[in-house]
């Protein structure tokens, strides 16, 4: 049987967590079970996900969005208290990997998005969290939107930047709407992220770059699944991804 700390040590090193100045602690956040046979992965450590993992008798819950964010109240009361209490009641540990799981060039959310989008040579551009790639031929915006909808399972929001198609696409998973101008500065035809802000509409039009908001949750489901699958193979564990749908 694999120990909890064998798994956490492996994940911490694999995702190079010490290379990131993040908004939350990466790695083990709640320690309960010391041995691990079953892992459940999910995007956010909500009470619904914890309860679903407990039903599956998970020893370890691995998520992208965990707890203890900067500027967040520290006491384990209210929502956070109920979540942590549910973890301990199920004897389930919880670990979270945020920016390291966005940036990883093999397992990361952005790497996985590049593959799903069908981009040629997807790679970091200008920043480890901003990625870009191209298409063999110019892609009509409607065709790109259909591709995004196919793998996310939801209709993306388009903020048009003109009448042009897309040959070069930049993206960053989650809530990176402010980076549309970085993508425009680098000459991309379109930029995809999870969320949009009120200002995104005007920036897309004035910088002549299409902005696609595909959903924060929907764009961050892929890295945690890849990490769980790797752990399943390496440590001979049971792994299941549980998707708790979120329209945001």
mmCIF file of N, CA, C and O in Angstrom, residues 139-191:
data_model
loop_
_atom_site.group_PDB
_atom_site.id
_atom_site.type_symbol
_atom_site.label_atom_id
_atom_site.label_comp_id
_atom_site.label_asym_id
_atom_site.label_seq_id
_atom_site.Cartn_x
_atom_site.Cartn_y
_atom_site.Cartn_z
ATOM 1 N N UNK A 139 -8.589 29.183 -39.592
ATOM 2 C CA UNK A 139 -9.808 28.538 -39.122
ATOM 3 C C UNK A 139 -10.887 29.608 -38.945
ATOM 4 O O UNK A 139 -10.638 30.659 -38.347
ATOM 5 N N UNK A 140 -12.073 29.348 -39.484
ATOM 6 C CA UNK A 140 -13.178 30.276 -39.271
ATOM 7 C C UNK A 140 -13.516 30.322 -37.788
ATOM 8 O O UNK A 140 -13.409 29.319 -37.077
ATOM 9 N N UNK A 141 -13.919 31.498 -37.308
ATOM 10 C CA UNK A 141 -14.223 31.648 -35.889
ATOM 11 C C UNK A 141 -15.311 30.672 -35.460
ATOM 12 O O UNK A 141 -15.218 30.050 -34.395
ATOM 13 N N UNK A 142 -16.342 30.503 -36.281
ATOM 14 C CA UNK A 142 -17.421 29.578 -35.931
ATOM 15 C C UNK A 142 -16.913 28.147 -35.793
ATOM 16 O O UNK A 142 -17.376 27.391 -34.935
ATOM 17 N N UNK A 143 -15.948 27.776 -36.630
ATOM 18 C CA UNK A 143 -15.383 26.425 -36.551
ATOM 19 C C UNK A 143 -14.588 26.254 -35.262
ATOM 20 O O UNK A 143 -14.631 25.189 -34.625
ATOM 21 N N UNK A 144 -13.879 27.294 -34.866
ATOM 22 C CA UNK A 144 -13.126 27.229 -33.600
ATOM 23 C C UNK A 144 -14.084 27.146 -32.416
ATOM 24 O O UNK A 144 -13.873 26.359 -31.489
ATOM 25 N N UNK A 145 -15.160 27.924 -32.454
ATOM 26 C CA UNK A 145 -16.146 27.875 -31.371
ATOM 27 C C UNK A 145 -16.773 26.493 -31.258
ATOM 28 O O UNK A 145 -16.992 25.987 -30.150
ATOM 29 N N UNK A 146 -17.058 25.874 -32.401
ATOM 30 C CA UNK A 146 -17.638 24.525 -32.390
ATOM 31 C C UNK A 146 -16.663 23.525 -31.790
ATOM 32 O O UNK A 146 -17.066 22.612 -31.049
ATOM 33 N N UNK A 147 -15.388 23.686 -32.076
ATOM 34 C CA UNK A 147 -14.364 22.797 -31.521
ATOM 35 C C UNK A 147 -14.295 22.946 -30.009
ATOM 36 O O UNK A 147 -14.198 21.960 -29.272
ATOM 37 N N UNK A 148 -14.341 24.186 -29.534
ATOM 38 C CA UNK A 148 -14.302 24.441 -28.097
ATOM 39 C C UNK A 148 -15.530 23.852 -27.410
ATOM 40 O O UNK A 148 -15.430 23.210 -26.355
ATOM 41 N N UNK A 149 -16.687 24.048 -28.010
ATOM 42 C CA UNK A 149 -17.912 23.524 -27.420
ATOM 43 C C UNK A 149 -17.909 22.005 -27.360
ATOM 44 O O UNK A 149 -18.420 21.408 -26.407
ATOM 45 N N UNK A 150 -17.287 21.375 -28.345
ATOM 46 C CA UNK A 150 -17.265 19.916 -28.385
ATOM 47 C C UNK A 150 -16.534 19.330 -27.185
ATOM 48 O O UNK A 150 -16.994 18.359 -26.582
ATOM 49 N N UNK A 151 -15.397 19.914 -26.805
ATOM 50 C CA UNK A 151 -14.658 19.296 -25.704
ATOM 51 C C UNK A 151 -15.039 19.860 -24.339
ATOM 52 O O UNK A 151 -14.840 19.196 -23.320
ATOM 53 N N UNK A 152 -15.595 21.071 -24.289
ATOM 54 C CA UNK A 152 -16.007 21.608 -22.984
ATOM 55 C C UNK A 152 -17.428 21.206 -22.625
ATOM 56 O O UNK A 152 -17.799 21.202 -21.446
ATOM 57 N N UNK A 153 -18.247 20.905 -23.628
ATOM 58 C CA UNK A 153 -19.635 20.567 -23.372
ATOM 59 C C UNK A 153 -20.510 21.768 -23.076
ATOM 60 O O UNK A 153 -21.621 21.626 -22.569
ATOM 61 N N UNK A 154 -20.041 22.967 -23.403
ATOM 62 C CA UNK A 154 -20.818 24.187 -23.173
ATOM 63 C C UNK A 154 -20.520 25.190 -24.282
ATOM 64 O O UNK A 154 -19.445 25.166 -24.885
ATOM 65 N N UNK A 155 -21.487 26.057 -24.543
ATOM 66 C CA UNK A 155 -21.321 27.055 -25.600
ATOM 67 C C UNK A 155 -20.416 28.179 -25.117
ATOM 68 O O UNK A 155 -20.714 28.837 -24.116
ATOM 69 N N UNK A 156 -19.313 28.441 -25.801
ATOM 70 C CA UNK A 156 -18.425 29.510 -25.357
ATOM 71 C C UNK A 156 -18.989 30.884 -25.724
ATOM 72 O O UNK A 156 -19.810 31.014 -26.632
ATOM 73 N N UNK A 157 -18.529 31.884 -25.021
ATOM 74 C CA UNK A 157 -18.893 33.272 -25.300
ATOM 75 C C UNK A 157 -17.847 33.877 -26.226
ATOM 76 O O UNK A 157 -16.651 33.845 -25.922
ATOM 77 N N UNK A 158 -18.286 34.437 -27.335
ATOM 78 C CA UNK A 158 -17.384 35.112 -28.264
ATOM 79 C C UNK A 158 -17.550 36.615 -28.147
ATOM 80 O O UNK A 158 -18.661 37.146 -28.261
ATOM 81 N N UNK A 159 -16.434 37.304 -27.942
ATOM 82 C CA UNK A 159 -16.372 38.754 -28.024
ATOM 83 C C UNK A 159 -15.540 39.066 -29.263
ATOM 84 O O UNK A 159 -14.318 38.934 -29.242
ATOM 85 N N UNK A 160 -16.187 39.433 -30.372
ATOM 86 C CA UNK A 160 -15.473 39.507 -31.646
ATOM 87 C C UNK A 160 -14.474 40.656 -31.717
ATOM 88 O O UNK A 160 -14.693 41.731 -31.151
ATOM 89 N N UNK A 161 -13.399 40.383 -32.436
ATOM 90 C CA UNK A 161 -12.372 41.397 -32.637
ATOM 91 C C UNK A 161 -12.238 41.807 -34.087
ATOM 92 O O UNK A 161 -11.205 42.354 -34.479
ATOM 93 N N UNK A 162 -13.272 41.523 -34.875
ATOM 94 C CA UNK A 162 -13.236 41.870 -36.286
ATOM 95 C C UNK A 162 -13.851 40.776 -37.125
ATOM 96 O O UNK A 162 -14.584 39.916 -36.616
ATOM 97 N N UNK A 163 -13.534 40.811 -38.428
ATOM 98 C CA UNK A 163 -14.100 39.834 -39.362
ATOM 99 C C UNK A 163 -13.107 38.737 -39.734
ATOM 100 O O UNK A 163 -13.432 37.846 -40.518
ATOM 101 N N UNK A 164 -11.897 38.776 -39.190
ATOM 102 C CA UNK A 164 -10.848 37.847 -39.589
ATOM 103 C C UNK A 164 -11.046 36.470 -38.965
ATOM 104 O O UNK A 164 -11.714 36.307 -37.940
ATOM 105 N N UNK A 165 -10.431 35.457 -39.597
ATOM 106 C CA UNK A 165 -10.395 34.119 -39.038
ATOM 107 C C UNK A 165 -9.242 33.977 -38.063
ATOM 108 O O UNK A 165 -8.625 34.969 -37.634
ATOM 109 N N UNK A 166 -8.929 32.732 -37.697
ATOM 110 C CA UNK A 166 -7.899 32.477 -36.680
ATOM 111 C C UNK A 166 -6.831 31.559 -37.245
ATOM 112 O O UNK A 166 -7.099 30.404 -37.586
ATOM 113 N N UNK A 167 -5.630 32.066 -37.358
ATOM 114 C CA UNK A 167 -4.470 31.255 -37.728
ATOM 115 C C UNK A 167 -3.589 31.012 -36.504
ATOM 116 O O UNK A 167 -3.016 29.952 -36.347
ATOM 117 N N UNK A 168 -3.515 32.030 -35.623
ATOM 118 C CA UNK A 168 -2.701 31.923 -34.413
ATOM 119 C C UNK A 168 -3.592 32.196 -33.199
ATOM 120 O O UNK A 168 -4.297 33.205 -33.145
ATOM 121 N N UNK A 169 -3.549 31.273 -32.232
ATOM 122 C CA UNK A 169 -4.410 31.333 -31.054
ATOM 123 C C UNK A 169 -3.561 31.318 -29.790
ATOM 124 O O UNK A 169 -2.636 30.513 -29.670
ATOM 125 N N UNK A 170 -3.895 32.199 -28.845
ATOM 126 C CA UNK A 170 -3.278 32.182 -27.513
ATOM 127 C C UNK A 170 -4.348 31.797 -26.502
ATOM 128 O O UNK A 170 -5.542 32.009 -26.734
ATOM 129 N N UNK A 171 -3.917 31.236 -25.376
ATOM 130 C CA UNK A 171 -4.885 30.832 -24.355
ATOM 131 C C UNK A 171 -4.237 30.754 -22.981
ATOM 132 O O UNK A 171 -3.022 30.596 -22.841
ATOM 133 N N UNK A 172 -5.074 30.855 -21.951
ATOM 134 C CA UNK A 172 -4.679 30.597 -20.571
ATOM 135 C C UNK A 172 -5.931 30.166 -19.829
ATOM 136 O O UNK A 172 -6.954 30.868 -19.849
ATOM 137 N N UNK A 173 -5.889 29.028 -19.189
ATOM 138 C CA UNK A 173 -7.063 28.481 -18.519
ATOM 139 C C UNK A 173 -7.470 29.345 -17.330
ATOM 140 O O UNK A 173 -6.682 30.116 -16.788
ATOM 141 N N UNK A 174 -8.751 29.218 -16.943
ATOM 142 C CA UNK A 174 -9.223 29.843 -15.720
ATOM 143 C C UNK A 174 -9.581 31.309 -15.856
ATOM 144 O O UNK A 174 -10.158 31.747 -16.848
ATOM 145 N N UNK A 175 -9.203 32.101 -14.871
ATOM 146 C CA UNK A 175 -9.582 33.513 -14.817
ATOM 147 C C UNK A 175 -8.467 34.425 -15.260
ATOM 148 O O UNK A 175 -7.941 35.204 -14.461
ATOM 149 N N UNK A 176 -8.090 34.339 -16.524
ATOM 150 C CA UNK A 176 -6.969 35.124 -17.049
ATOM 151 C C UNK A 176 -7.440 36.091 -18.128
ATOM 152 O O UNK A 176 -6.755 36.319 -19.118
ATOM 153 N N UNK A 177 -8.612 36.694 -17.915
ATOM 154 C CA UNK A 177 -9.178 37.555 -18.941
ATOM 155 C C UNK A 177 -8.352 38.804 -19.220
ATOM 156 O O UNK A 177 -8.390 39.342 -20.324
ATOM 157 N N UNK A 178 -7.579 39.254 -18.238
ATOM 158 C CA UNK A 178 -6.802 40.476 -18.431
ATOM 159 C C UNK A 178 -5.624 40.284 -19.378
ATOM 160 O O UNK A 178 -5.011 41.259 -19.809
ATOM 161 N N UNK A 179 -5.305 39.045 -19.704
ATOM 162 C CA UNK A 179 -4.160 38.787 -20.560
ATOM 163 C C UNK A 179 -4.485 38.891 -22.048
ATOM 164 O O UNK A 179 -3.639 38.588 -22.888
ATOM 165 N N UNK A 180 -5.683 39.310 -22.383
ATOM 166 C CA UNK A 180 -6.025 39.460 -23.798
ATOM 167 C C UNK A 180 -5.094 40.467 -24.473
ATOM 168 O O UNK A 180 -4.736 40.303 -25.645
ATOM 169 N N UNK A 181 -4.686 41.486 -23.746
ATOM 170 C CA UNK A 181 -3.782 42.470 -24.355
ATOM 171 C C UNK A 181 -2.373 41.902 -24.562
ATOM 172 O O UNK A 181 -1.684 42.266 -25.523
ATOM 173 N N UNK A 182 -1.942 41.010 -23.661
ATOM 174 C CA UNK A 182 -0.658 40.337 -23.891
ATOM 175 C C UNK A 182 -0.713 39.539 -25.189
ATOM 176 O O UNK A 182 0.233 39.541 -25.980
ATOM 177 N N UNK A 183 -1.826 38.840 -25.401
ATOM 178 C CA UNK A 183 -1.986 38.046 -26.611
ATOM 179 C C UNK A 183 -2.004 38.940 -27.840
ATOM 180 O O UNK A 183 -1.406 38.622 -28.883
ATOM 181 N N UNK A 184 -2.677 40.092 -27.743
ATOM 182 C CA UNK A 184 -2.712 41.036 -28.860
ATOM 183 C C UNK A 184 -1.316 41.583 -29.150
ATOM 184 O O UNK A 184 -0.916 41.723 -30.317
ATOM 185 N N UNK A 185 -0.566 41.894 -28.103
ATOM 186 C CA UNK A 185 0.798 42.406 -28.289
ATOM 187 C C UNK A 185 1.680 41.413 -29.028
ATOM 188 O O UNK A 185 2.609 41.808 -29.757
ATOM 189 N N UNK A 186 1.405 40.128 -28.850
ATOM 190 C CA UNK A 186 2.201 39.072 -29.481
ATOM 191 C C UNK A 186 1.671 38.697 -30.866
ATOM 192 O O UNK A 186 2.190 37.775 -31.491
ATOM 193 N N UNK A 187 0.651 39.389 -31.337
ATOM 194 C CA UNK A 187 0.187 39.203 -32.700
ATOM 195 C C UNK A 187 -0.757 38.039 -32.929
ATOM 196 O O UNK A 187 -0.922 37.590 -34.067
ATOM 197 N N UNK A 188 -1.417 37.558 -31.879
ATOM 198 C CA UNK A 188 -2.354 36.457 -32.053
ATOM 199 C C UNK A 188 -3.692 36.970 -32.599
ATOM 200 O O UNK A 188 -4.092 38.104 -32.351
ATOM 201 N N UNK A 189 -4.368 36.099 -33.321
ATOM 202 C CA UNK A 189 -5.659 36.452 -33.914
ATOM 203 C C UNK A 189 -6.803 36.307 -32.917
ATOM 204 O O UNK A 189 -7.850 36.957 -33.067
ATOM 205 N N UNK A 190 -6.630 35.435 -31.940
ATOM 206 C CA UNK A 190 -7.687 35.169 -30.961
ATOM 207 C C UNK A 190 -7.054 34.764 -29.643
ATOM 208 O O UNK A 190 -5.921 34.283 -29.597
ATOM 209 N N UNK A 191 -7.821 34.975 -28.567
ATOM 210 C CA UNK A 191 -7.369 34.616 -27.230
ATOM 211 C C UNK A 191 -8.505 33.887 -26.524
ATOM 212 O O UNK A 191 -9.664 34.323 -26.572
#
